[in-house]
Short mmCIF file of N, CA and C and ligand atoms in Angstrom, two decimals:
data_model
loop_
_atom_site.label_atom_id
_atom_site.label_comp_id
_atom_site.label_asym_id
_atom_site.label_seq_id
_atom_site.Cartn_x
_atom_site.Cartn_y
_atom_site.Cartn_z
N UNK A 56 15.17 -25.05 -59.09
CA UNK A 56 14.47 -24.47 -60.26
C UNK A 56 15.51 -24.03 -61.29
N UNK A 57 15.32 -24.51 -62.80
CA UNK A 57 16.57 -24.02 -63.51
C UNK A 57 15.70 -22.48 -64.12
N UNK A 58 17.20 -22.04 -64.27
CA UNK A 58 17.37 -20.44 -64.82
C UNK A 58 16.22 -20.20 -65.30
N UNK A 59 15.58 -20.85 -66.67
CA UNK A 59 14.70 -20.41 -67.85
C UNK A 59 13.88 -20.40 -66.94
N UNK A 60 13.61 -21.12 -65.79
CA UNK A 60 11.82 -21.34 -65.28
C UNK A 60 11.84 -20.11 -64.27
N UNK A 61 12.73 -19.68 -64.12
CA UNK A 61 13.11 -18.29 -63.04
C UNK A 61 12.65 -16.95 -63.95
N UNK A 62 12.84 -17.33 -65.59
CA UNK A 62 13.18 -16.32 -66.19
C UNK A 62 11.32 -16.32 -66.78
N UNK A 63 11.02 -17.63 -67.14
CA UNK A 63 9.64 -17.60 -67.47
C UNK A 63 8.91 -17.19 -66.27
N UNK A 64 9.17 -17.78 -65.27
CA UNK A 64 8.18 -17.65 -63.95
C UNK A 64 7.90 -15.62 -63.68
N UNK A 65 8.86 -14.92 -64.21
CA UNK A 65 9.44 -13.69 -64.11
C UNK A 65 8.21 -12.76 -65.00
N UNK A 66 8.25 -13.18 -66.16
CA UNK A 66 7.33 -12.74 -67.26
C UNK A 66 6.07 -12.73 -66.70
N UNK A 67 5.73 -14.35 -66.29
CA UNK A 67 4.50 -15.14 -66.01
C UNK A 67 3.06 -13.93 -65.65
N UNK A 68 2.39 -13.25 -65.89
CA UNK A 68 1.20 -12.25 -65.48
C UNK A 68 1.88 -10.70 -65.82
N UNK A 69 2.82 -10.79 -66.63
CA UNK A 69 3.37 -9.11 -67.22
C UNK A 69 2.22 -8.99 -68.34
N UNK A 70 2.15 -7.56 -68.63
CA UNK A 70 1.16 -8.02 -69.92
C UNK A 70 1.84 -7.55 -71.19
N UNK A 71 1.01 -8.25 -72.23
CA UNK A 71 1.56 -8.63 -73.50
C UNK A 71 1.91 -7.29 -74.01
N UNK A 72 2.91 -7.88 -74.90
CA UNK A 72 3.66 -6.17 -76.19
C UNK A 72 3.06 -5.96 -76.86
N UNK A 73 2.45 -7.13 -77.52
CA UNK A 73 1.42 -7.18 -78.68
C UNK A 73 0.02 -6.71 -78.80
N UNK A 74 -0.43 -7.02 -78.04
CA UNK A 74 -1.67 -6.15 -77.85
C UNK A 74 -2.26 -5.57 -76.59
N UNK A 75 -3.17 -5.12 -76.47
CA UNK A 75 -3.80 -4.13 -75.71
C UNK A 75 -4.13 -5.31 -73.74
N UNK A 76 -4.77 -5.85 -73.98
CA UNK A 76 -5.98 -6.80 -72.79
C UNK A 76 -4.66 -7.39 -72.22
N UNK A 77 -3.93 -8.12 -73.44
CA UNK A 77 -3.06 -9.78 -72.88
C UNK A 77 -2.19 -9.51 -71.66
N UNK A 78 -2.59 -10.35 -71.33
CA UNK A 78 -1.44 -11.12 -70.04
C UNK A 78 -0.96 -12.55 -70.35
N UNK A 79 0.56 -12.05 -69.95
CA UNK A 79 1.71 -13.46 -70.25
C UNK A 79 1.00 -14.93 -69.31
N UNK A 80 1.06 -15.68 -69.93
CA UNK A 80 0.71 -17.17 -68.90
C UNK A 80 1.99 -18.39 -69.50
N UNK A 81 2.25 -19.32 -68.72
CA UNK A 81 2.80 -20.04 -68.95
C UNK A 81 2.27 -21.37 -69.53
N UNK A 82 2.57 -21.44 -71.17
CA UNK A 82 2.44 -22.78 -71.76
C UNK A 82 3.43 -23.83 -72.21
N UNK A 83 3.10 -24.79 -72.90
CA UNK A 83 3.77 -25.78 -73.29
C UNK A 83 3.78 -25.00 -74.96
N UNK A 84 4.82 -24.48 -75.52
CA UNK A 84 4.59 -24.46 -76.86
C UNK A 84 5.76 -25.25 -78.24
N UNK A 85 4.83 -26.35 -78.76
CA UNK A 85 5.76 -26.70 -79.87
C UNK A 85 6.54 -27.85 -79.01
N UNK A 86 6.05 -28.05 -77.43
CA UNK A 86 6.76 -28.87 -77.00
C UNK A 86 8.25 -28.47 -75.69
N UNK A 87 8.11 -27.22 -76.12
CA UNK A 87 8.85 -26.12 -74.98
C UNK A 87 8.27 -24.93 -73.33
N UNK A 88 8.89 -24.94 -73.02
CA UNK A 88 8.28 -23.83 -71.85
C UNK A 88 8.10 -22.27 -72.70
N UNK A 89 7.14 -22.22 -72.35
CA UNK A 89 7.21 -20.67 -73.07
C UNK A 89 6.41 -19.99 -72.26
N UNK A 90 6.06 -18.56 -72.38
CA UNK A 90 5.02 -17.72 -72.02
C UNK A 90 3.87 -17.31 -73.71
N UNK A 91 3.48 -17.13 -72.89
CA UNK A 91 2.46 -16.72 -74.28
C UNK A 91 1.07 -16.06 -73.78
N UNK A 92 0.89 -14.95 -74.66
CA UNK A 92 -0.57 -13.95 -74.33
C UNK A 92 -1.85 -15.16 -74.28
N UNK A 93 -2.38 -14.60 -73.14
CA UNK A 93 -4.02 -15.29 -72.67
C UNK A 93 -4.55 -14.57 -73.83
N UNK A 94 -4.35 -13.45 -74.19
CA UNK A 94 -5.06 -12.91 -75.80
C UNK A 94 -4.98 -13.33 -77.19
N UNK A 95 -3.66 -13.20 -77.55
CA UNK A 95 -3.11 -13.22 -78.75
C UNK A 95 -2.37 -14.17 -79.27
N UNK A 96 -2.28 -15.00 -78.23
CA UNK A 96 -1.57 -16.34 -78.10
C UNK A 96 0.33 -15.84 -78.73
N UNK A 97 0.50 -15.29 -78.82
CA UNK A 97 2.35 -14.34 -79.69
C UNK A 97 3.13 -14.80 -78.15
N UNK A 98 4.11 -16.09 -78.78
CA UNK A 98 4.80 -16.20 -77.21
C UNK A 98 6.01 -14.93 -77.31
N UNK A 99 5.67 -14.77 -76.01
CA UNK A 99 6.86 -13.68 -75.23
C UNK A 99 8.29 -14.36 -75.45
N UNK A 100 8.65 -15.29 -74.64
CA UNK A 100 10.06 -16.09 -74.55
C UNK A 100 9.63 -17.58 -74.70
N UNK A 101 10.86 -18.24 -74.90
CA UNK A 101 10.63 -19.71 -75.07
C UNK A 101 11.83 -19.94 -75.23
N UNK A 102 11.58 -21.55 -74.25
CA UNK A 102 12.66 -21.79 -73.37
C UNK A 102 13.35 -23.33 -74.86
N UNK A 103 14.84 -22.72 -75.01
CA UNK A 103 14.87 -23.73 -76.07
C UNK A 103 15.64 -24.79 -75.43
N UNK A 104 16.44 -24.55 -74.75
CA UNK A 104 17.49 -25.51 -73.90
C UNK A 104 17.22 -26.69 -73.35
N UNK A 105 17.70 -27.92 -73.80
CA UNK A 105 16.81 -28.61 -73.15
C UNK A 105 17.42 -29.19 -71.16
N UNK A 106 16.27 -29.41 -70.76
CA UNK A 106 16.71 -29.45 -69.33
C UNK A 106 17.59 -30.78 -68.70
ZN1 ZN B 278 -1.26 -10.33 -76.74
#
């Protein structure tokens, strides 16, 4: 497993900064690994490196 997916997997069900409800989930964003609120959709981290 590389680093970022250790580091996303880590976040993965924390809940969001941004608002109140969200919880972090793991998406595809823009074409990258990211986390991002089940609420608010505001990604947490995103993984730019490519693998
Ligand atoms: Zn949110």
């Amino acid at each position: 497993m590389a680093p970022n997916d250790r580091i996303l997997s880590s976040l993965e069900g924390s809940p969001c900064n941004y608002c109140e409800e969200g919880i972090l989930i793991r998406e595809q964003f823009k074409g990258n690994s990211a986390v991002l609120c089940s609420q608010c959709g505001t990604p947490a981290i995103q993984s730019w490196e490519p693998e």
